[in-house]
CSV table of C-alpha atoms in Angstrom, one decimal:
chain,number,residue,atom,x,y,z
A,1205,UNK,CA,-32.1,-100.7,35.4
A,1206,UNK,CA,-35.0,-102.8,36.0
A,1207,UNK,CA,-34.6,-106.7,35.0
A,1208,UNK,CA,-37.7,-108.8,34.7
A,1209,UNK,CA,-35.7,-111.9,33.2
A,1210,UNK,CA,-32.9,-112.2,34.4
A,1211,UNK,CA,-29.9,-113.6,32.3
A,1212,UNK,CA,-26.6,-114.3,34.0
A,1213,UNK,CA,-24.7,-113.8,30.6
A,1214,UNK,CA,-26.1,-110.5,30.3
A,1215,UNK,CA,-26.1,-109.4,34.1
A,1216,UNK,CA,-22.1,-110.2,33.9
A,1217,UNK,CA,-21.4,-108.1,31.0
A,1218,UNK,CA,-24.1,-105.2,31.7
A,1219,UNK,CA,-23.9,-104.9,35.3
A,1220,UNK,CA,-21.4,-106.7,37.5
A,1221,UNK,CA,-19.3,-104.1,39.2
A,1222,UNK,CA,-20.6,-101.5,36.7
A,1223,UNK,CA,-24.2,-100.2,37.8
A,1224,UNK,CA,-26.8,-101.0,39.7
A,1225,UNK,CA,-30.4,-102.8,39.0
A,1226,UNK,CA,-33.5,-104.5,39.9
A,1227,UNK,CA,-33.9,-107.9,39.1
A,1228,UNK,CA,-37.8,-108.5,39.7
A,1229,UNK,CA,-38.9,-112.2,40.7
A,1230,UNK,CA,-35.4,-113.4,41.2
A,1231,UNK,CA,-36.6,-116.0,43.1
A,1232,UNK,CA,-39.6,-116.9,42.4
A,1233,UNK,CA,-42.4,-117.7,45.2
A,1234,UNK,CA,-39.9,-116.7,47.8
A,1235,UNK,CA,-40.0,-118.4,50.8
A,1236,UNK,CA,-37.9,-117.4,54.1
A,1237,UNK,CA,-35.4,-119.8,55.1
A,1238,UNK,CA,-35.7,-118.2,59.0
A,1239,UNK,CA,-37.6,-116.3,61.1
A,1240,UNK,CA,-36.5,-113.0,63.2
A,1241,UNK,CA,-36.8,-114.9,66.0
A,1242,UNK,CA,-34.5,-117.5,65.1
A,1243,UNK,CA,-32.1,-114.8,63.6
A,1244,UNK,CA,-32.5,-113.0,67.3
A,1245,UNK,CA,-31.3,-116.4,69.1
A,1246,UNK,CA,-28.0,-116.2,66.9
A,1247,UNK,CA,-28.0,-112.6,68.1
A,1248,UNK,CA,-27.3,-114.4,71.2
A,1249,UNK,CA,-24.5,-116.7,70.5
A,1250,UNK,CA,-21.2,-115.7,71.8
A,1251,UNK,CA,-19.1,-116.5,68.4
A,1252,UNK,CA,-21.6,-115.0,65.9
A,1253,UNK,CA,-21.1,-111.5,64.7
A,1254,UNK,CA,-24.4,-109.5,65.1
A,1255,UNK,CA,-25.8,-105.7,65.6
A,1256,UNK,CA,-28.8,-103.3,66.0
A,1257,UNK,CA,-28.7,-100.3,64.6
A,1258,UNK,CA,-31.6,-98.3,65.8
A,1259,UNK,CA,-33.4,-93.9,65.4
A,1260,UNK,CA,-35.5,-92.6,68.0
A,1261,UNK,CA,-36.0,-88.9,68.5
A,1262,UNK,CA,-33.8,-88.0,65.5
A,1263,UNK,CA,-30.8,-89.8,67.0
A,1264,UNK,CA,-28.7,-92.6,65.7
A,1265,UNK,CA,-27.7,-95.9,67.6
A,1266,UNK,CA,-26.4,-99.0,67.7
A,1267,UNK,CA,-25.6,-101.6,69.4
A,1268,UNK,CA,-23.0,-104.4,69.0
A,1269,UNK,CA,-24.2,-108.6,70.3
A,1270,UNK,CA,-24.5,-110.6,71.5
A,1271,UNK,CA,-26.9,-109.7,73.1
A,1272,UNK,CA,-28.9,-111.3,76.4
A,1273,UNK,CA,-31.8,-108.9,75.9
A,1274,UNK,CA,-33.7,-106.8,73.6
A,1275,UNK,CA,-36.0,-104.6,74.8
A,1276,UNK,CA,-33.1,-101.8,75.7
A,1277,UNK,CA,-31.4,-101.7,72.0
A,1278,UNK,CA,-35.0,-102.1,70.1
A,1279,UNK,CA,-36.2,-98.7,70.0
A,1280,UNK,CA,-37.8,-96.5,67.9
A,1281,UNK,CA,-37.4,-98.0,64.1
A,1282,UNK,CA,-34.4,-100.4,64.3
A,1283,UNK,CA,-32.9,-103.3,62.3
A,1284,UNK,CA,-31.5,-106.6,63.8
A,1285,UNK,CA,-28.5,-107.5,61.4
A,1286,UNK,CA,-26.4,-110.7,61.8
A,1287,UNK,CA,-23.4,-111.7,59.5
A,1288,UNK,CA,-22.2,-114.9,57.8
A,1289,UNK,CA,-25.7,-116.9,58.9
A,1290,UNK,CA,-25.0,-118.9,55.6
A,1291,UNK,CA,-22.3,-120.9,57.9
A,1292,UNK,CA,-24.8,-122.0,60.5
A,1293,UNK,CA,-28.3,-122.7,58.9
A,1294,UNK,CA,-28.4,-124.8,55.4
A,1295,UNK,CA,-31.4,-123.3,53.7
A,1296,UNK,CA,-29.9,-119.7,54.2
A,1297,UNK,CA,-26.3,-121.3,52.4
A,1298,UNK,CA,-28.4,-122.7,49.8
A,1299,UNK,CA,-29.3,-118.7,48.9
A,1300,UNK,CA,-25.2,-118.6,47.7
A,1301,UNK,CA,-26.1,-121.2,44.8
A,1302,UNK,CA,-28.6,-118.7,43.3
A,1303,UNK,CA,-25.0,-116.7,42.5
A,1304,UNK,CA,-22.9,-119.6,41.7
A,1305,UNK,CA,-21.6,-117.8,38.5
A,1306,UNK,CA,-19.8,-116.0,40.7
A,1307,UNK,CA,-16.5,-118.1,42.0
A,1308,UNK,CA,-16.2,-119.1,45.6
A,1309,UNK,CA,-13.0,-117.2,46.3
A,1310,UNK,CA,-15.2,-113.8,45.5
A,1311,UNK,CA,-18.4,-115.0,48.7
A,1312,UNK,CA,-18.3,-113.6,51.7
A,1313,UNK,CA,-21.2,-114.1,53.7
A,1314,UNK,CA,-24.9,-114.0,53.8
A,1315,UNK,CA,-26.1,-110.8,56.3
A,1316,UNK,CA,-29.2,-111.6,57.4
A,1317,UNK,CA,-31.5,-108.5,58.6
A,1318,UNK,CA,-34.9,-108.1,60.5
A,1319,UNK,CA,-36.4,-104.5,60.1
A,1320,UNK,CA,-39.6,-102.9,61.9
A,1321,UNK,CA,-41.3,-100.2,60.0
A,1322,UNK,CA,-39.5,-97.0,59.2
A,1323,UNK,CA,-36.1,-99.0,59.7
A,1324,UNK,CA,-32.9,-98.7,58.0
A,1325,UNK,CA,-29.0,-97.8,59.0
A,1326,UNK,CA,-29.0,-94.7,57.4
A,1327,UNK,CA,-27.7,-93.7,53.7
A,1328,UNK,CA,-24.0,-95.1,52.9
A,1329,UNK,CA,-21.6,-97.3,50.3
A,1330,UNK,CA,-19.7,-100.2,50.7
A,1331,UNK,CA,-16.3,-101.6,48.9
A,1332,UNK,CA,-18.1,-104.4,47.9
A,1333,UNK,CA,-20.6,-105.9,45.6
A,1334,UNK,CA,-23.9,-107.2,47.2
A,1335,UNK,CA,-27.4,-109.0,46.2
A,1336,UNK,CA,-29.6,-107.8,48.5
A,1337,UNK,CA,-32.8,-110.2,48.4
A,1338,UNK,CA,-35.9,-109.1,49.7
A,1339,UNK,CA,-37.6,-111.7,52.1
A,1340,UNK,CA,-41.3,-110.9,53.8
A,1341,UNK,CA,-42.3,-107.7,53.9
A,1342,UNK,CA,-41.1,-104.9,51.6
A,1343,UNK,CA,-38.5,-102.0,51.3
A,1344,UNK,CA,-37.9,-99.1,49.7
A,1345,UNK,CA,-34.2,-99.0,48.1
A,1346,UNK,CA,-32.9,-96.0,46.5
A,1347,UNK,CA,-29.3,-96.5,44.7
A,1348,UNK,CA,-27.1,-93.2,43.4
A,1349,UNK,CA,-24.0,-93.4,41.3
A,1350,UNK,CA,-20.4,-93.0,42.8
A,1351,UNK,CA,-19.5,-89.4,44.2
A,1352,UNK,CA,-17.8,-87.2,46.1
A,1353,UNK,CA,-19.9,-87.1,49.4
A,1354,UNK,CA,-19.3,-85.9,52.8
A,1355,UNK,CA,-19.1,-89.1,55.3
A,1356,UNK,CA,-20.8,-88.2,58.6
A,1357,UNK,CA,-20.4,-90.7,61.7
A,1358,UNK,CA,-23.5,-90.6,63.5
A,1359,UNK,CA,-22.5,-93.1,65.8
A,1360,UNK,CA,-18.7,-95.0,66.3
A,1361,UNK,CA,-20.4,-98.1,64.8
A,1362,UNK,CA,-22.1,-96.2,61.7
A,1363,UNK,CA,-21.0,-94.0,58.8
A,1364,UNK,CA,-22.7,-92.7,56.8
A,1365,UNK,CA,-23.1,-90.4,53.9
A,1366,UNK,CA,-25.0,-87.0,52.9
A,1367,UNK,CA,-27.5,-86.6,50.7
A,1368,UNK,CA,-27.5,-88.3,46.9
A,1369,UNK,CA,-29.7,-88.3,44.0
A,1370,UNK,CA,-31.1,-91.6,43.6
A,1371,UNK,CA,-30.9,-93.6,40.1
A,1372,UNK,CA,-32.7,-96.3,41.3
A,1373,UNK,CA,-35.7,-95.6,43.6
A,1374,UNK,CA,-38.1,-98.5,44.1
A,1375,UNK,CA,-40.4,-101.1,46.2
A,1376,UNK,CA,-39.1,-104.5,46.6
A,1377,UNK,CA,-41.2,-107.4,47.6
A,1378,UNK,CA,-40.7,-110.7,48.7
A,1379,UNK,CA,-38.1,-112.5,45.7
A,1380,UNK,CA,-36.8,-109.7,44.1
A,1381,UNK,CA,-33.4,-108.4,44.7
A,1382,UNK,CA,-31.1,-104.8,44.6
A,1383,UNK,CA,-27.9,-105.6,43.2
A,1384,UNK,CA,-25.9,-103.0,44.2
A,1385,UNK,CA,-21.7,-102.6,42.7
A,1386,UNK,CA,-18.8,-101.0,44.8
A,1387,UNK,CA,-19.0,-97.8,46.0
A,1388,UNK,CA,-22.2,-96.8,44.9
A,1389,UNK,CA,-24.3,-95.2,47.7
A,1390,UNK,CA,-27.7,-96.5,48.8
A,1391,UNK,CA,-30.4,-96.6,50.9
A,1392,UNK,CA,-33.3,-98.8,52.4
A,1393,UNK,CA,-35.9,-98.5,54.4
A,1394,UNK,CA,-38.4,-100.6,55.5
A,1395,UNK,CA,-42.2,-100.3,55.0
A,1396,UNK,CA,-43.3,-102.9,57.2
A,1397,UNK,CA,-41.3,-105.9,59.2
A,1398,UNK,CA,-38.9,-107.2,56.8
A,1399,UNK,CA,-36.2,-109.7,56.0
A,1400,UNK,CA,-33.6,-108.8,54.1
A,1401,UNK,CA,-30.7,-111.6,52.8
A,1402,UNK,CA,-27.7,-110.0,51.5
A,1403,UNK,CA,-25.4,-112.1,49.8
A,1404,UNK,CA,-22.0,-109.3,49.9
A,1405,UNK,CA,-18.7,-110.5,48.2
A,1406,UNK,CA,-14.9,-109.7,48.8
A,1407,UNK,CA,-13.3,-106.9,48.0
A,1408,UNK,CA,-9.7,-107.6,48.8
A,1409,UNK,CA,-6.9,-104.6,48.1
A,1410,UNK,CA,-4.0,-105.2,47.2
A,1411,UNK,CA,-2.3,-104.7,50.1
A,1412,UNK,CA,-4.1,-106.9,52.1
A,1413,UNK,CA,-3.8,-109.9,49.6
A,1414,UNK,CA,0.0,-108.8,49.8
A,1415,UNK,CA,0.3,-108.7,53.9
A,1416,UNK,CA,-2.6,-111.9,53.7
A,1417,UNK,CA,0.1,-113.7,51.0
A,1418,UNK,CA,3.1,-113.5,53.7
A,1419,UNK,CA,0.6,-114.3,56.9
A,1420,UNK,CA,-0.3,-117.9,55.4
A,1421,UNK,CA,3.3,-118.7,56.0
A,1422,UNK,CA,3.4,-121.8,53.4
A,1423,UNK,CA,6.8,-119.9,51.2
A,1424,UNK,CA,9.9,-121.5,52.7
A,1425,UNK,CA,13.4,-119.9,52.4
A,1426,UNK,CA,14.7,-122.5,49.3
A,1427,UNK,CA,11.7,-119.8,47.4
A,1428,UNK,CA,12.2,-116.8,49.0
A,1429,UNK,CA,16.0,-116.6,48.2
A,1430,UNK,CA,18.7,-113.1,48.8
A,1431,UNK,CA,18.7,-110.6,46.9
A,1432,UNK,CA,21.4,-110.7,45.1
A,1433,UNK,CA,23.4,-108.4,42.5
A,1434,UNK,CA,26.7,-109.6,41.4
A,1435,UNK,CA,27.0,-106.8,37.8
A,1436,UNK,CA,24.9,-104.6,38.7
A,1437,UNK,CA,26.5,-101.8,41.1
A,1438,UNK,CA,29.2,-101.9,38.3
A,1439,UNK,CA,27.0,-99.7,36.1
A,1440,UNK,CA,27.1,-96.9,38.6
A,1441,UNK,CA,29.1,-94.7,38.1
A,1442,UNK,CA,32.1,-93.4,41.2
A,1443,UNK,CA,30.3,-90.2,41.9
A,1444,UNK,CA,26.8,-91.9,42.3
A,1445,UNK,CA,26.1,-90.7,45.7
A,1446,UNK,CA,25.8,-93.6,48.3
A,1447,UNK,CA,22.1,-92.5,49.4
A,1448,UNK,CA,20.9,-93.0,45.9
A,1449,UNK,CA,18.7,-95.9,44.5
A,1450,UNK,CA,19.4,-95.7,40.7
A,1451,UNK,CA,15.7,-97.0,38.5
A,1452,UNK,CA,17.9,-100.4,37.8
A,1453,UNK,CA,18.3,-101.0,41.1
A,1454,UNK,CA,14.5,-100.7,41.6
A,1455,UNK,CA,14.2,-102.7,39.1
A,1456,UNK,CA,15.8,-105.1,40.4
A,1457,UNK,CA,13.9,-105.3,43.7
A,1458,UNK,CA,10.9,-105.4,41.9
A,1459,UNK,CA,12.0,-108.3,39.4
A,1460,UNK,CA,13.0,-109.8,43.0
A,1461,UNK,CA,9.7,-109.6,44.7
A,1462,UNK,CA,7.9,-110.9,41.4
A,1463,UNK,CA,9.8,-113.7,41.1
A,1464,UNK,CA,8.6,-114.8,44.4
A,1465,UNK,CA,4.8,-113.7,44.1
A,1466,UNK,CA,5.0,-115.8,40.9
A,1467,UNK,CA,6.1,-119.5,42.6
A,1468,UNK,CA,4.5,-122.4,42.9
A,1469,UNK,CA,4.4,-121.9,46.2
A,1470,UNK,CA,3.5,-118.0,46.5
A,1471,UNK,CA,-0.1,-119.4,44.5
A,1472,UNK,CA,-0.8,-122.1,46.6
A,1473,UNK,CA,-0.2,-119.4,49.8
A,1474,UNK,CA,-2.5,-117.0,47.8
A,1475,UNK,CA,-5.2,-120.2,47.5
A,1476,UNK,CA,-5.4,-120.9,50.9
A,1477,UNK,CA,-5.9,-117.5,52.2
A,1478,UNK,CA,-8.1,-117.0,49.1
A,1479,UNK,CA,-10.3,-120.1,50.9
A,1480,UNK,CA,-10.9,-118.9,54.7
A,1481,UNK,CA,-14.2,-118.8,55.5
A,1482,UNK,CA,-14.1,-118.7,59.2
A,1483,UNK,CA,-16.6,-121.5,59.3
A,1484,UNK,CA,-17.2,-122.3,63.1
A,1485,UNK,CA,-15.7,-124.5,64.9
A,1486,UNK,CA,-18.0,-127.5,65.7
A,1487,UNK,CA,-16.5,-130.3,67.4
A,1488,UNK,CA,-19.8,-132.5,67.3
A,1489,UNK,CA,-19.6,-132.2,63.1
A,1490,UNK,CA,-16.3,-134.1,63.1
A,1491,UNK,CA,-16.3,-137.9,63.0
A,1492,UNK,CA,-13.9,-141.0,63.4
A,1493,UNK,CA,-14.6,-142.9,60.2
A,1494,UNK,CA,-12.3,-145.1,58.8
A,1495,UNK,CA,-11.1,-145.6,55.5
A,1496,UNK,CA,-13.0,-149.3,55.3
A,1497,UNK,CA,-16.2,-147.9,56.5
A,1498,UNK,CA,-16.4,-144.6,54.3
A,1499,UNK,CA,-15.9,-147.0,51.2
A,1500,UNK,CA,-18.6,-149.4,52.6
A,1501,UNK,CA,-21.4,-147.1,53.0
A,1502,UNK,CA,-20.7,-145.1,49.6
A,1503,UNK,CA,-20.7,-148.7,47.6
A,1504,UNK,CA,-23.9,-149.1,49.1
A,1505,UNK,CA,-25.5,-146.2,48.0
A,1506,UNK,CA,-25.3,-143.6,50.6
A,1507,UNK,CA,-24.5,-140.3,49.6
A,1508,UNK,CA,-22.1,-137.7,50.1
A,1509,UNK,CA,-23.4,-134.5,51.1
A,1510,UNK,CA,-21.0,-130.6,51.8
A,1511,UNK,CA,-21.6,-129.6,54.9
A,1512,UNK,CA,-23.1,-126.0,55.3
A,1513,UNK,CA,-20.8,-122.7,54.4
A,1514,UNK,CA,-18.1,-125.3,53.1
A,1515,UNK,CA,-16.9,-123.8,50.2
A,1516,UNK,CA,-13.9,-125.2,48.1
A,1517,UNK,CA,-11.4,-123.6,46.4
A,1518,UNK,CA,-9.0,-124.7,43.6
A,1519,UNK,CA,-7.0,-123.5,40.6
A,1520,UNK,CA,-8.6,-124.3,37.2
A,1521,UNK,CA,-5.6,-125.2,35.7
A,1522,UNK,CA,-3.0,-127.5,38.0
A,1523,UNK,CA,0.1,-128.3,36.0
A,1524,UNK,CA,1.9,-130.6,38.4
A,1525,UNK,CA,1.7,-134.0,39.3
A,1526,UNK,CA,-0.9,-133.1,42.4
A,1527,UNK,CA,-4.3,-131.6,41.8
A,1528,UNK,CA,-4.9,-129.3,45.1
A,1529,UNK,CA,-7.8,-127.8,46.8
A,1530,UNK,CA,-8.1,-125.8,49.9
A,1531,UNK,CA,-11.3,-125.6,52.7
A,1532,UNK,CA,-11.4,-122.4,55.2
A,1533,UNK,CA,-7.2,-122.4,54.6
A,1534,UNK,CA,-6.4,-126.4,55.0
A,1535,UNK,CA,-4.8,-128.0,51.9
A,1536,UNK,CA,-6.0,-131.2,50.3
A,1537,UNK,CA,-3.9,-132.7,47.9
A,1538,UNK,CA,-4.4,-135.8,45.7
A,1539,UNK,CA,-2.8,-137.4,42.4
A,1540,UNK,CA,-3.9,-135.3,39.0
A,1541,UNK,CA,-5.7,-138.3,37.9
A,1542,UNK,CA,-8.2,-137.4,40.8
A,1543,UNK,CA,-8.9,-134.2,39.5
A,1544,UNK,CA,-12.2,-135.1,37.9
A,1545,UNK,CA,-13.9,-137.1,40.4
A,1546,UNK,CA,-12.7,-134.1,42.6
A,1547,UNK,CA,-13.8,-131.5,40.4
A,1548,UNK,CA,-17.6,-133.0,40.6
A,1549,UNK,CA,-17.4,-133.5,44.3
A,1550,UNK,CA,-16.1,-130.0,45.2
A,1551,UNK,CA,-19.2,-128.4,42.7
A,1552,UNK,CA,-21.9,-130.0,43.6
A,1553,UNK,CA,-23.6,-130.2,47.0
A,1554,UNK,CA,-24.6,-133.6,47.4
A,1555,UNK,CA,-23.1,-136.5,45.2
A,1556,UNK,CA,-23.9,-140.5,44.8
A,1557,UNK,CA,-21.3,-143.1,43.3
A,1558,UNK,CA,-22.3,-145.1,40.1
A,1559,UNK,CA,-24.8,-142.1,39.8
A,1560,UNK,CA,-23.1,-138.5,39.5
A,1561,UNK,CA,-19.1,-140.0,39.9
A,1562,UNK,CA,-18.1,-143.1,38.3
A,1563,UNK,CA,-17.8,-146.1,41.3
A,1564,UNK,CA,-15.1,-147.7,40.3
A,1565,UNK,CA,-13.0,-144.5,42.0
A,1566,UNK,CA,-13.5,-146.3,45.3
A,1567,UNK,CA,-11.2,-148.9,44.2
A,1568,UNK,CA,-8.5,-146.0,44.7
A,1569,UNK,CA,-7.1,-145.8,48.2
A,1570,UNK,CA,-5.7,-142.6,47.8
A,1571,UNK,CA,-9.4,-141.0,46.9
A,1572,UNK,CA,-11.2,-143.0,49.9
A,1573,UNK,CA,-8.7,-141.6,52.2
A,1574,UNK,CA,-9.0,-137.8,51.3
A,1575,UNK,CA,-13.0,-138.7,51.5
A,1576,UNK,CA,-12.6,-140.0,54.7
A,1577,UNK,CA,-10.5,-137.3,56.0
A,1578,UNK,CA,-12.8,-134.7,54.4
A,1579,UNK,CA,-15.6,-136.6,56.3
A,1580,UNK,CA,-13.9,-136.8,59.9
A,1581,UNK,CA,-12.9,-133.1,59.2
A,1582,UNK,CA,-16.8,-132.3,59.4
A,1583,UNK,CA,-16.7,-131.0,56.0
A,1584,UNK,CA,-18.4,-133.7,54.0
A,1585,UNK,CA,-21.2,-135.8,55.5
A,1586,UNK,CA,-22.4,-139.2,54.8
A,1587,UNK,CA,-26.3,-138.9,53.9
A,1588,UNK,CA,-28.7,-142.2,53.6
């Protein structure tokens, strides 16, 4: 389970949600994109969702930010740990493009966590997939197979599990990465300061993608129409008791709710939520660009660059007269015969006209004003 080459190919049909491994060098001359004091001054921000979890004297805690100071929660061997940094700080969203084989809709975040010696949150297992990459420093990971095991709670802010019989039980150092599926319990620990970058993905259940689904609120009443069943109580019979749901009845229901799960409509509800990021909200990365300047400055060479944890989302296959996309649960939507300029600017993190799209697409009025509103939105940039 150790991988000193790593092929995507073969990591997607040997591994992904199936078992863990080490994937040695998996970035190769590894350099930190922050530092732990930087990661402790978005500790500090109000909006930004951060913890320490900390043992001292054989006792568990932890602590949740932001926080104003340090000295009281750093005790003893802690870890500093601060989610969805890939939305604030370029370099660290640039670490999501070393997974790009995995779609959009399936990122989460990038936790970032600072460790002192001896540090860790204790053994555990998640509901979700995660790369962990190993920054400066070095940790020891040990990673069991799934199991029956008895959840202790050490602290309201912690579970954890005990005792398992490691698989995978090994030293990481700085570029090489634990890949670690669903439910499979693990450990780290540090062995001297340490970053850690872990790149988790969702998990959704169904039920949440079912009660997420009815929340985005974009399935109007001409879809969701009455239910409605004109022959069908004629098939029971006069004794049928009146508290009884006979199975085509159920059937029925069921037909009903899949006939609305299957619209238009239900998939571009299920898009949109599929697309929130919670990416902050920054006023000062919005802009008032109009339509005439945006074309300007992209004839004359300037690029077009994403802005940082902007991640698009589409379906692959768009049947109708619109090709539609969706950023942190806003709709785009632009004439089908868009869908390939589109489909290189929503993959690609920086793009030039007459380079990597074709130029004469500024000519279109429709495609210069999506641009521009994706620009004044603060999710595209204009870069010289």
């Amino acid at each position: 389970m150790i991988i000193t080459k790593f092929d995507k190919t073969h990591f997607l049909n040997e591994y992904w949600q199936k078992k863990p491994c080490i994937i040695r060098g998996f970035v190769e001359s590894f350099t930190d994109p922050i530092d732990e004091h930087e990661l402790a001054g978005l500790a500090q921000e109000d909006e930004i969702d951060s913890r320490i979890v900390a043992y001292s004297n054989g006792k568990w805690t932890a602590s949740q930010g932001p926080f104003e100071t340090f000295e009281d929660v750093c005790i003893g061997a802690w870890s500093l740990l601060v989610q969805g940094v890939d939305r604030y700080i370029d370099d660290v969203d640039e670490l999501t493009q070393l997974v790009n084989f995995i779609p959009n809709w399936r990122l989460d975040d990038v936790m970032i966590s600072f460790s002192n010696e001896g540090a860790g949150v204790g053994p555990h297992s998640d509901e979700y997939d995660v790369f962990i990459i190993q920054g400066k420093g070095s940790r020891r990971w040990q990673v069991g197979l799934p199991g029956d095991y008895t959840e202790s709670i050490p602290h309201p802010l912690l579970k954890q599990i005990d005792g398992f019989k490691a698989i995978i039980d090994e030293v990481l150092l700085p570029g090489d990465v634990v890949y670690i599926p669903p439910k499979h319990p693990h450990n780290g620990v540090a062995l001297s300061d340490c970053m850690n970058y872990s790149i988790g993905f969702r998990a959704p259940s169904s039920l949440e993608l079912l009660g997420g689904l009815i929340d985005e609120n974009r399935i109007d009443s001409a879809v969701s129409v009455r239910y409605t069943d004109p022959e069908l109580l004629s098939l029971r019979t006069i004794d049928t008791k009146s508290a009884a749901i006979n199975s085509s009845e159920l059937a029925k229901i069921k037909q009903h709710i899949s006939q609305l799960i299957n619209s238009e409509q239900a998939e571009n509800a299920l898009l949109q939520l599929l697309s929130r990021q919670s990416l902050p909200n920054d006023e000062s990365l919005k802009a008032d660009y109009s339509v005439e300047e945006v074309r300007n400055e992209l004839l004359e060479g300037v690029s077009l660059a994403r802005m940082t944890g902007v991640k698009p989302v589409y379906a692959e296959q768009q049947t109708s007269e619109n090709f539609v996309f969706f950023i942190d649960g806003n709709a785009f939507k632009v004439n089908i015969k868009l869908n390939s300029a589109f489909d290189i600017l929503l993959n690609n993190k920086e793009v030039s006209f007459g380079i990597d799209i074709e130029e004469d697409v500024l000519d279109n009025p429709e495609f210069v004003d999506v641009v521009t509103n994706l620009i004044n939105t603060g999710y595209w940039v204009l870069v010289d």
